[in-house]
mmCIF file of C-alpha atoms in Angstrom:
data_model
loop_
_atom_site.group_PDB
_atom_site.id
_atom_site.type_symbol
_atom_site.label_atom_id
_atom_site.label_comp_id
_atom_site.label_asym_id
_atom_site.label_seq_id
_atom_site.Cartn_x
_atom_site.Cartn_y
_atom_site.Cartn_z
ATOM 1 C CA MET X 1 -38.418 -42.542 14.212
ATOM 2 C CA ASP X 2 -39.946 -45.112 16.488
ATOM 3 C CA TYR X 3 -42.879 -46.735 14.675
ATOM 4 C CA LYS X 4 -45.711 -48.435 16.510
ATOM 5 C CA THR X 5 -46.694 -51.869 15.385
ATOM 6 C CA GLN X 6 -49.627 -54.068 16.124
ATOM 7 C CA ASP X 7 -49.828 -57.855 15.883
ATOM 8 C CA VAL X 8 -51.954 -59.113 13.042
ATOM 9 C CA ARG X 9 -52.342 -62.865 12.998
ATOM 10 C CA VAL X 10 -52.291 -64.405 9.530
ATOM 11 C CA PRO X 11 -52.985 -68.106 9.119
ATOM 12 C CA GLY X 12 -49.745 -69.916 8.537
ATOM 13 C CA SER X 13 -47.626 -66.965 9.681
ATOM 14 C CA PRO X 14 -48.167 -66.310 13.400
ATOM 15 C CA ASN X 15 -45.164 -63.991 13.813
ATOM 16 C CA THR X 16 -46.082 -61.527 11.054
ATOM 17 C CA THR X 17 -46.536 -57.910 12.162
ATOM 18 C CA PHE X 18 -47.654 -54.892 10.143
ATOM 19 C CA PRO X 19 -47.458 -51.164 10.819
ATOM 20 C CA SER X 20 -50.434 -49.701 12.624
ATOM 21 C CA PRO X 21 -52.743 -47.206 10.822
ATOM 22 C CA GLU X 22 -51.131 -44.354 12.803
ATOM 23 C CA THR X 23 -47.726 -45.429 11.524
ATOM 24 C CA HIS X 24 -49.029 -45.595 7.931
ATOM 25 C CA GLU X 25 -50.390 -42.055 8.180
ATOM 26 C CA ALA X 26 -47.073 -40.830 9.543
ATOM 27 C CA VAL X 27 -45.221 -42.368 6.631
ATOM 28 C CA VAL X 28 -47.395 -40.935 3.839
ATOM 29 C CA ARG X 29 -48.224 -37.590 5.467
ATOM 30 C CA PRO X 30 -46.465 -34.677 3.640
ATOM 31 C CA PRO X 31 -43.849 -32.698 5.554
ATOM 32 C CA ILE X 32 -45.196 -29.962 7.797
ATOM 33 C CA VAL X 33 -44.180 -26.408 6.917
ATOM 34 C CA SER X 34 -43.272 -24.288 9.897
ATOM 35 C CA ASP X 35 -45.073 -21.042 10.715
ATOM 36 C CA ALA X 36 -42.019 -18.988 9.797
ATOM 37 C CA GLU X 37 -41.824 -20.595 6.366
ATOM 38 C CA GLN X 38 -45.564 -20.105 5.827
ATOM 39 C CA SER X 39 -45.253 -16.443 6.695
ATOM 40 C CA GLU X 40 -42.363 -15.952 4.273
ATOM 41 C CA ILE X 41 -44.252 -17.627 1.404
ATOM 42 C CA ARG X 42 -47.391 -15.671 2.226
ATOM 43 C CA ARG X 43 -45.489 -12.355 2.192
ATOM 44 C CA PHE X 44 -44.006 -13.210 -1.215
ATOM 45 C CA LEU X 45 -47.375 -14.093 -2.732
ATOM 46 C CA LEU X 46 -49.050 -10.978 -1.312
ATOM 47 C CA GLY X 47 -46.178 -8.723 -2.313
ATOM 48 C CA ARG X 48 -46.121 -9.673 -5.973
ATOM 49 C CA GLY X 49 -49.669 -8.430 -6.582
ATOM 50 C CA SER X 50 -52.297 -9.901 -8.874
ATOM 51 C CA SER X 51 -51.106 -11.962 -11.862
ATOM 52 C CA THR X 52 -54.384 -11.859 -13.777
ATOM 53 C CA LEU X 53 -53.081 -9.316 -16.287
ATOM 54 C CA GLN X 54 -49.923 -11.307 -16.963
ATOM 55 C CA ASP X 55 -51.857 -14.548 -17.414
ATOM 56 C CA ARG X 56 -54.262 -12.971 -19.859
ATOM 57 C CA GLY X 57 -51.437 -11.333 -21.758
ATOM 58 C CA PHE X 58 -49.569 -14.622 -22.046
ATOM 59 C CA ALA X 59 -52.734 -16.427 -23.203
ATOM 60 C CA TRP X 60 -53.397 -13.824 -25.920
ATOM 61 C CA LEU X 61 -49.761 -13.951 -27.029
ATOM 62 C CA MET X 62 -49.883 -17.716 -27.469
ATOM 63 C CA LEU X 63 -53.204 -17.461 -29.303
ATOM 64 C CA GLY X 64 -51.678 -14.899 -31.656
ATOM 65 C CA CYS X 65 -48.753 -17.223 -32.396
ATOM 66 C CA ALA X 66 -51.160 -20.043 -33.257
ATOM 67 C CA LEU X 67 -53.387 -17.855 -35.439
ATOM 68 C CA SER X 68 -50.370 -16.491 -37.291
ATOM 69 C CA ILE X 69 -49.967 -19.894 -38.982
ATOM 70 C CA PHE X 70 -53.460 -19.661 -40.435
ATOM 71 C CA ALA X 71 -52.795 -16.078 -41.467
ATOM 72 C CA ILE X 72 -49.600 -17.016 -43.312
ATOM 73 C CA VAL X 73 -51.295 -19.831 -45.243
ATOM 74 C CA ALA X 74 -54.258 -17.590 -46.103
ATOM 75 C CA LEU X 75 -51.971 -14.788 -47.303
ATOM 76 C CA ILE X 76 -49.974 -17.160 -49.507
ATOM 77 C CA ALA X 77 -53.121 -18.613 -51.077
ATOM 78 C CA THR X 78 -54.645 -15.161 -51.602
ATOM 79 C CA GLU X 79 -51.517 -13.811 -53.261
ATOM 80 C CA LEU X 80 -51.235 -16.786 -55.594
ATOM 81 C CA VAL X 81 -54.883 -16.509 -56.640
ATOM 82 C CA LEU X 82 -54.681 -12.764 -57.261
ATOM 83 C CA ARG X 83 -51.413 -12.959 -59.219
ATOM 84 C CA SER X 84 -52.696 -15.734 -61.509
ATOM 85 C CA GLN X 85 -55.970 -14.069 -62.514
ATOM 86 C CA LEU X 86 -54.832 -13.384 -66.100
ATOM 87 C CA THR X 87 -54.332 -17.054 -67.006
ATOM 88 C CA ILE X 88 -57.332 -18.163 -64.954
ATOM 89 C CA GLN X 89 -59.587 -15.843 -66.932
ATOM 90 C CA LYS X 90 -58.021 -16.635 -70.322
ATOM 91 C CA PHE X 91 -57.489 -20.399 -70.160
ATOM 92 C CA GLY X 92 -59.661 -21.574 -67.293
ATOM 93 C CA ILE X 93 -59.425 -25.268 -66.451
ATOM 94 C CA THR X 94 -57.897 -26.045 -69.852
ATOM 95 C CA PHE X 95 -54.650 -24.534 -68.569
ATOM 96 C CA PHE X 96 -53.932 -27.768 -66.695
ATOM 97 C CA PHE X 97 -54.563 -29.983 -69.746
ATOM 98 C CA GLY X 98 -52.769 -27.968 -72.427
ATOM 99 C CA HIS X 99 -49.579 -29.451 -73.909
ATOM 100 C CA ALA X 100 -48.074 -26.309 -75.443
ATOM 101 C CA TRP X 101 -45.734 -24.019 -73.544
ATOM 102 C CA ASP X 102 -44.910 -21.103 -75.831
ATOM 103 C CA PRO X 103 -44.215 -17.835 -73.998
ATOM 104 C CA VAL X 104 -43.516 -16.033 -77.306
ATOM 105 C CA SER X 105 -47.032 -16.558 -78.653
ATOM 106 C CA GLY X 106 -48.682 -16.429 -75.223
ATOM 107 C CA ASN X 107 -49.903 -20.028 -75.334
ATOM 108 C CA PHE X 108 -49.492 -21.820 -72.027
ATOM 109 C CA GLY X 109 -50.337 -25.338 -70.894
ATOM 110 C CA ALA X 110 -49.184 -26.944 -67.666
ATOM 111 C CA PHE X 111 -49.743 -30.622 -68.442
ATOM 112 C CA PRO X 112 -46.078 -31.414 -69.344
ATOM 113 C CA PHE X 113 -44.979 -30.116 -65.946
ATOM 114 C CA ILE X 114 -47.734 -31.962 -64.102
ATOM 115 C CA TYR X 115 -46.766 -35.148 -65.945
ATOM 116 C CA GLY X 116 -43.067 -34.738 -65.139
ATOM 117 C CA THR X 117 -43.818 -34.063 -61.467
ATOM 118 C CA LEU X 118 -46.076 -37.097 -61.113
ATOM 119 C CA MET X 119 -43.745 -39.472 -62.968
ATOM 120 C CA SER X 120 -40.625 -38.492 -61.029
ATOM 121 C CA SER X 121 -42.535 -38.723 -57.736
ATOM 122 C CA LEU X 122 -43.949 -42.142 -58.690
ATOM 123 C CA VAL X 123 -40.461 -43.447 -59.507
ATOM 124 C CA ALA X 124 -39.240 -42.077 -56.171
ATOM 125 C CA LEU X 125 -42.003 -43.865 -54.268
ATOM 126 C CA CYS X 126 -41.344 -47.169 -56.046
ATOM 127 C CA ILE X 127 -37.730 -47.031 -54.865
ATOM 128 C CA ALA X 128 -38.099 -45.385 -51.449
ATOM 129 C CA VAL X 129 -41.100 -47.225 -49.987
ATOM 130 C CA PRO X 130 -39.622 -50.769 -49.857
ATOM 131 C CA LEU X 131 -36.270 -49.451 -48.673
ATOM 132 C CA SER X 132 -37.800 -47.178 -46.019
ATOM 133 C CA VAL X 133 -40.113 -49.873 -44.638
ATOM 134 C CA GLY X 134 -37.210 -52.339 -44.534
ATOM 135 C CA VAL X 135 -35.050 -49.873 -42.615
ATOM 136 C CA ALA X 136 -37.897 -49.165 -40.190
ATOM 137 C CA ILE X 137 -38.541 -52.871 -39.577
ATOM 138 C CA PHE X 138 -34.876 -53.565 -38.921
ATOM 139 C CA ILE X 139 -34.438 -50.636 -36.517
ATOM 140 C CA THR X 140 -37.671 -51.318 -34.625
ATOM 141 C CA GLU X 141 -37.789 -55.107 -34.457
ATOM 142 C CA MET X 142 -34.410 -56.625 -35.268
ATOM 143 C CA CYS X 143 -31.607 -54.123 -34.681
ATOM 144 C CA PRO X 144 -29.224 -54.654 -31.720
ATOM 145 C CA LYS X 145 -29.491 -51.959 -29.066
ATOM 146 C CA PHE X 146 -25.941 -50.663 -29.564
ATOM 147 C CA LEU X 147 -26.609 -50.091 -33.273
ATOM 148 C CA ARG X 148 -30.159 -48.726 -33.031
ATOM 149 C CA GLY X 149 -29.176 -45.219 -31.939
ATOM 150 C CA PRO X 150 -26.450 -44.555 -34.542
ATOM 151 C CA LEU X 151 -28.501 -46.060 -37.369
ATOM 152 C CA SER X 152 -31.558 -43.973 -36.467
ATOM 153 C CA PHE X 153 -29.404 -40.859 -36.284
ATOM 154 C CA LEU X 154 -27.824 -41.464 -39.681
ATOM 155 C CA THR X 155 -31.198 -42.142 -41.254
ATOM 156 C CA GLU X 156 -32.645 -38.900 -39.924
ATOM 157 C CA LEU X 157 -29.468 -37.048 -40.877
ATOM 158 C CA LEU X 158 -30.356 -37.569 -44.540
ATOM 159 C CA ALA X 159 -33.273 -35.163 -44.066
ATOM 160 C CA ALA X 160 -30.904 -32.409 -42.898
ATOM 161 C CA ILE X 161 -28.732 -32.410 -46.022
ATOM 162 C CA PRO X 162 -29.512 -29.356 -48.217
ATOM 163 C CA SER X 163 -31.259 -29.993 -51.513
ATOM 164 C CA VAL X 164 -28.518 -28.357 -53.560
ATOM 165 C CA VAL X 165 -25.978 -30.761 -52.062
ATOM 166 C CA TYR X 166 -28.099 -33.682 -53.233
ATOM 167 C CA GLY X 167 -28.225 -32.085 -56.677
ATOM 168 C CA LEU X 168 -24.458 -31.658 -56.884
ATOM 169 C CA TRP X 169 -23.888 -35.235 -55.749
ATOM 170 C CA ALA X 170 -26.377 -36.444 -58.336
ATOM 171 C CA ILE X 171 -24.665 -34.541 -61.172
ATOM 172 C CA PHE X 172 -21.153 -35.743 -60.391
ATOM 173 C CA THR X 173 -21.876 -39.245 -59.072
ATOM 174 C CA LEU X 174 -25.416 -40.489 -59.627
ATOM 175 C CA VAL X 175 -25.919 -39.399 -63.238
ATOM 176 C CA PRO X 176 -22.627 -40.948 -64.515
ATOM 177 C CA LEU X 177 -23.373 -44.118 -62.541
ATOM 178 C CA LEU X 178 -26.824 -44.459 -64.091
ATOM 179 C CA ARG X 179 -25.657 -43.570 -67.599
ATOM 180 C CA GLU X 180 -22.701 -45.942 -67.698
ATOM 181 C CA HIS X 181 -23.806 -48.920 -65.609
ATOM 182 C CA ILE X 182 -27.512 -48.983 -64.714
ATOM 183 C CA ASP X 183 -29.320 -47.588 -67.750
ATOM 184 C CA PRO X 184 -27.721 -49.969 -70.310
ATOM 185 C CA VAL X 185 -28.915 -52.927 -68.253
ATOM 186 C CA LEU X 186 -32.423 -51.480 -67.994
ATOM 187 C CA ILE X 187 -32.534 -50.833 -71.739
ATOM 188 C CA LYS X 188 -31.413 -54.383 -72.460
ATOM 189 C CA LEU X 189 -33.861 -56.060 -70.075
ATOM 190 C CA PHE X 190 -36.903 -53.772 -70.232
ATOM 191 C CA GLY X 191 -36.457 -51.861 -73.458
ATOM 192 C CA TRP X 192 -39.425 -53.703 -74.962
ATOM 193 C CA THR X 193 -41.750 -51.913 -72.518
ATOM 194 C CA GLY X 194 -40.856 -48.472 -73.850
ATOM 195 C CA LEU X 195 -40.030 -47.231 -70.354
ATOM 196 C CA PHE X 196 -36.283 -47.478 -70.941
ATOM 197 C CA ALA X 197 -35.077 -46.602 -74.431
ATOM 198 C CA ALA X 198 -32.100 -44.940 -76.092
ATOM 199 C CA PRO X 199 -30.743 -42.326 -76.438
ATOM 200 C CA ASP X 200 -29.674 -42.018 -72.823
ATOM 201 C CA PHE X 201 -27.988 -38.831 -71.599
ATOM 202 C CA GLY X 202 -28.236 -39.590 -67.892
ATOM 203 C CA LEU X 203 -30.531 -36.623 -67.221
ATOM 204 C CA GLY X 204 -34.185 -37.542 -67.092
ATOM 205 C CA THR X 205 -37.125 -38.761 -65.052
ATOM 206 C CA LEU X 206 -35.277 -41.783 -63.690
ATOM 207 C CA SER X 207 -32.397 -39.699 -62.326
ATOM 208 C CA ALA X 208 -34.849 -37.283 -60.698
ATOM 209 C CA GLY X 209 -36.793 -40.183 -59.204
ATOM 210 C CA VAL X 210 -33.680 -41.790 -57.732
ATOM 211 C CA ILE X 211 -32.473 -38.607 -56.061
ATOM 212 C CA LEU X 212 -35.989 -37.924 -54.774
ATOM 213 C CA SER X 213 -36.172 -41.429 -53.302
ATOM 214 C CA ILE X 214 -33.047 -40.739 -51.239
ATOM 215 C CA MET X 215 -34.479 -37.432 -50.041
ATOM 216 C CA ILE X 216 -37.837 -38.836 -48.912
ATOM 217 C CA LEU X 217 -36.399 -42.017 -47.386
ATOM 218 C CA PRO X 218 -35.823 -40.506 -43.883
ATOM 219 C CA ILE X 219 -39.371 -39.074 -43.804
ATOM 220 C CA ILE X 220 -41.075 -42.365 -44.610
ATOM 221 C CA SER X 221 -38.709 -44.380 -42.434
ATOM 222 C CA SER X 222 -39.071 -42.156 -39.351
ATOM 223 C CA LEU X 223 -42.862 -42.050 -39.485
ATOM 224 C CA THR X 224 -43.051 -45.781 -40.144
ATOM 225 C CA ARG X 225 -40.926 -46.422 -37.054
ATOM 226 C CA GLU X 226 -43.221 -44.241 -34.954
ATOM 227 C CA VAL X 227 -46.303 -46.074 -36.198
ATOM 228 C CA MET X 228 -44.740 -49.489 -35.622
ATOM 229 C CA THR X 229 -43.684 -48.459 -32.125
ATOM 230 C CA ALA X 230 -47.291 -47.474 -31.419
ATOM 231 C CA VAL X 231 -48.448 -51.061 -31.981
ATOM 232 C CA PRO X 232 -48.991 -52.609 -28.503
ATOM 233 C CA HIS X 233 -46.503 -55.266 -27.445
ATOM 234 C CA SER X 234 -49.415 -57.514 -26.585
ATOM 235 C CA GLN X 235 -50.021 -57.936 -30.315
ATOM 236 C CA ARG X 236 -46.492 -59.210 -30.809
ATOM 237 C CA GLU X 237 -46.664 -61.490 -27.776
ATOM 238 C CA ALA X 238 -50.011 -62.923 -28.850
ATOM 239 C CA VAL X 239 -48.749 -63.835 -32.316
ATOM 240 C CA LEU X 240 -45.548 -65.372 -30.936
ATOM 241 C CA ALA X 241 -47.545 -67.312 -28.353
ATOM 242 C CA LEU X 242 -49.473 -68.960 -31.186
ATOM 243 C CA GLY X 243 -46.234 -70.337 -32.581
ATOM 244 C CA ALA X 244 -45.481 -67.756 -35.290
ATOM 245 C CA THR X 245 -41.950 -67.004 -36.448
ATOM 246 C CA ARG X 246 -40.415 -63.557 -36.146
ATOM 247 C CA TRP X 247 -41.246 -62.695 -39.751
ATOM 248 C CA GLU X 248 -44.841 -63.874 -39.292
ATOM 249 C CA MET X 249 -45.087 -61.819 -36.115
ATOM 250 C CA ILE X 250 -43.842 -58.695 -37.931
ATOM 251 C CA ARG X 251 -46.118 -59.283 -40.913
ATOM 252 C CA MET X 252 -49.318 -60.160 -39.040
ATOM 253 C CA GLY X 253 -48.866 -58.548 -35.639
ATOM 254 C CA VAL X 254 -47.092 -55.310 -36.550
ATOM 255 C CA LEU X 255 -47.395 -54.381 -40.222
ATOM 256 C CA ARG X 256 -51.056 -55.319 -40.461
ATOM 257 C CA ASN X 257 -51.949 -53.099 -37.487
ATOM 258 C CA ALA X 258 -49.722 -50.248 -38.701
ATOM 259 C CA ARG X 259 -50.698 -50.318 -42.383
ATOM 260 C CA ILE X 260 -52.812 -47.153 -42.288
ATOM 261 C CA GLY X 261 -50.025 -45.188 -40.635
ATOM 262 C CA ILE X 262 -47.494 -46.536 -43.113
ATOM 263 C CA VAL X 263 -49.724 -45.383 -45.971
ATOM 264 C CA GLY X 264 -49.878 -41.982 -44.287
ATOM 265 C CA SER X 265 -46.095 -41.790 -44.092
ATOM 266 C CA VAL X 266 -45.846 -42.708 -47.769
ATOM 267 C CA ILE X 267 -48.282 -39.952 -48.717
ATOM 268 C CA LEU X 268 -46.315 -37.489 -46.592
ATOM 269 C CA GLY X 269 -43.164 -38.495 -48.455
ATOM 270 C CA LEU X 270 -45.072 -37.971 -51.695
ATOM 271 C CA GLY X 271 -45.872 -34.432 -50.590
ATOM 272 C CA ARG X 272 -42.158 -33.766 -50.103
ATOM 273 C CA ALA X 273 -41.341 -35.251 -53.505
ATOM 274 C CA LEU X 274 -43.976 -33.157 -55.293
ATOM 275 C CA GLY X 275 -42.582 -29.889 -53.989
ATOM 276 C CA GLU X 276 -38.858 -30.588 -54.291
ATOM 277 C CA THR X 277 -37.140 -28.016 -56.504
ATOM 278 C CA MET X 278 -33.379 -27.660 -56.638
ATOM 279 C CA ALA X 279 -32.184 -31.259 -56.762
ATOM 280 C CA VAL X 280 -34.827 -32.179 -59.353
ATOM 281 C CA THR X 281 -34.025 -29.110 -61.460
ATOM 282 C CA MET X 282 -30.381 -30.141 -61.674
ATOM 283 C CA VAL X 283 -30.997 -33.695 -62.947
ATOM 284 C CA ILE X 284 -34.407 -33.918 -64.665
ATOM 285 C CA GLY X 285 -33.263 -32.359 -67.957
ATOM 286 C CA ASN X 286 -35.782 -29.451 -68.015
ATOM 287 C CA SER X 287 -37.538 -30.230 -71.286
ATOM 288 C CA PRO X 288 -41.348 -29.662 -71.474
ATOM 289 C CA GLN X 289 -42.252 -32.871 -73.267
ATOM 290 C CA ILE X 290 -44.472 -35.818 -72.470
ATOM 291 C CA MET X 291 -42.705 -39.114 -73.104
ATOM 292 C CA LYS X 292 -43.162 -42.640 -71.864
ATOM 293 C CA ASN X 293 -39.401 -43.138 -71.755
ATOM 294 C CA LEU X 294 -38.104 -42.583 -68.208
ATOM 295 C CA LEU X 295 -34.595 -41.922 -69.519
ATOM 296 C CA ALA X 296 -35.756 -38.908 -71.549
ATOM 297 C CA PRO X 297 -35.545 -35.340 -70.170
ATOM 298 C CA ALA X 298 -38.670 -33.943 -68.508
ATOM 299 C CA TYR X 299 -39.808 -30.939 -66.494
ATOM 300 C CA SER X 300 -41.466 -30.552 -63.096
ATOM 301 C CA MET X 301 -43.790 -27.887 -61.753
ATOM 302 C CA ALA X 302 -41.305 -26.608 -59.203
ATOM 303 C CA SER X 303 -38.452 -26.653 -61.716
ATOM 304 C CA VAL X 304 -40.207 -24.526 -64.326
ATOM 305 C CA ILE X 305 -40.992 -21.872 -61.714
ATOM 306 C CA ALA X 306 -37.406 -21.797 -60.473
ATOM 307 C CA ASN X 307 -35.898 -21.683 -63.975
ATOM 308 C CA GLU X 308 -38.205 -19.306 -65.813
ATOM 309 C CA PHE X 309 -39.680 -16.881 -63.305
ATOM 310 C CA SER X 310 -36.730 -14.514 -63.570
ATOM 311 C CA GLU X 311 -37.050 -14.614 -67.375
ATOM 312 C CA ALA X 312 -40.798 -13.861 -67.461
ATOM 313 C CA SER X 313 -41.031 -10.747 -69.631
ATOM 314 C CA ASP X 314 -44.779 -10.018 -69.510
ATOM 315 C CA ASP X 315 -47.697 -10.280 -67.137
ATOM 316 C CA MET X 316 -49.295 -13.294 -68.847
ATOM 317 C CA TYR X 317 -46.048 -15.268 -68.609
ATOM 318 C CA ARG X 318 -45.713 -14.500 -64.893
ATOM 319 C CA SER X 319 -49.372 -15.288 -64.313
ATOM 320 C CA ALA X 320 -48.931 -18.723 -65.912
ATOM 321 C CA LEU X 321 -45.980 -19.528 -63.670
ATOM 322 C CA ILE X 322 -47.822 -18.327 -60.567
ATOM 323 C CA GLU X 323 -50.841 -20.465 -61.447
ATOM 324 C CA ILE X 324 -48.545 -23.484 -61.625
ATOM 325 C CA GLY X 325 -47.351 -22.518 -58.145
ATOM 326 C CA LEU X 326 -50.970 -22.275 -56.999
ATOM 327 C CA ALA X 327 -51.707 -25.773 -58.274
ATOM 328 C CA LEU X 328 -48.589 -27.112 -56.569
ATOM 329 C CA PHE X 329 -49.537 -25.342 -53.334
ATOM 330 C CA ILE X 330 -53.040 -26.829 -53.301
ATOM 331 C CA VAL X 331 -51.829 -30.337 -54.124
ATOM 332 C CA THR X 332 -49.146 -30.223 -51.431
ATOM 333 C CA ILE X 333 -51.595 -29.001 -48.782
ATOM 334 C CA LEU X 334 -54.104 -31.738 -49.599
ATOM 335 C CA VAL X 335 -51.483 -34.501 -49.706
ATOM 336 C CA ASN X 336 -49.952 -33.490 -46.367
ATOM 337 C CA ALA X 337 -53.357 -33.137 -44.718
ATOM 338 C CA LEU X 338 -54.363 -36.615 -45.863
ATOM 339 C CA ALA X 339 -51.090 -38.077 -44.617
ATOM 340 C CA ARG X 340 -51.414 -36.448 -41.197
ATOM 341 C CA LEU X 341 -54.974 -37.721 -40.908
ATOM 342 C CA LEU X 342 -53.926 -41.290 -41.646
ATOM 343 C CA VAL X 343 -51.006 -41.182 -39.204
ATOM 344 C CA TRP X 344 -53.260 -39.721 -36.491
ATOM 345 C CA ALA X 345 -55.821 -42.464 -37.081
ATOM 346 C CA VAL X 346 -53.193 -45.046 -36.087
ATOM 347 C CA THR X 347 -51.247 -43.289 -33.326
ATOM 348 C CA ARG X 348 -54.148 -41.682 -31.402
ATOM 349 C CA GLY X 349 -54.597 -44.780 -29.228
ATOM 350 C CA ALA X 350 -50.922 -45.574 -28.847
ATOM 351 C CA PRO X 351 -49.654 -46.361 -25.350
ATOM 352 C CA PRO X 352 -47.014 -44.016 -23.906
ATOM 353 C CA ARG X 353 -43.465 -44.987 -24.819
ATOM 354 C CA ALA X 354 -41.295 -46.338 -22.088
ATOM 355 C CA ALA X 355 -38.339 -44.236 -21.017
#
């Protein structure tokens, strides 16, 4: 195409020429569709008829899919409330503070299970949070590019391993390792605190906390990476421009701006730890007692439901187990909602990620 040009004199550059306005319009103007092509497209659009019905049907279908989530949650909550009416009417709020669990005499108290669930989850957080944040910092800020992909994949792969596989690995590997090598050291160094005391059978709150920490590590690490990635690069550059080291840049420019999102990821990991069933059931010892010793057997809310629901011989027994499930359901919903809110508070203003 032969473009027209016009001479535009610029001081200091007398020989500079630029395309004329007509040339510019020719360059940016979209291609012209021939009459034959327009007729073919027009015939297709007229021949297919009106699509109003299809559009409305698709919109209602998508709305139904979205509302089905609310319906499922409402049905679960309704069923749990209805099935636990016997214990709600008999024990009331004292059900959650009672220490006795005696199905023979019909005396039920859920506090030992609440205590075991909270203690094992707290141990899991104490182990998983530093490790998860360290992994996220390394992958996001310090990892070489050739290693970043495989390491991220392996970290997220931990979340895909079935719970029962974690439980089997814990029984045959983790429990003997703790009983023979780790627990004796803890008893010797921290036995005076009462948290680690003999006898030690390997099955207890500590074992459940360790296996839970491995299971929630990919959740906390992945969300922490997303939150750290959402921190603008200008924050990093500004801190480095002031003469900060890499560690100071990560601590002041990244972690400080991402702290709310990191807390949200930790709470989301806590929600996973509270509801975990199979792996915890296999290593916690399943004994409804309240003890300060982390090496002693305990019981969790999910474990007691899994172990005893098939053995429930009367309506009151089943109602007590279902009410424990109701309490676990409510706690999990609230914890996950709080975590999502905190993560959204950080990532809502994040810039789009580069390809």
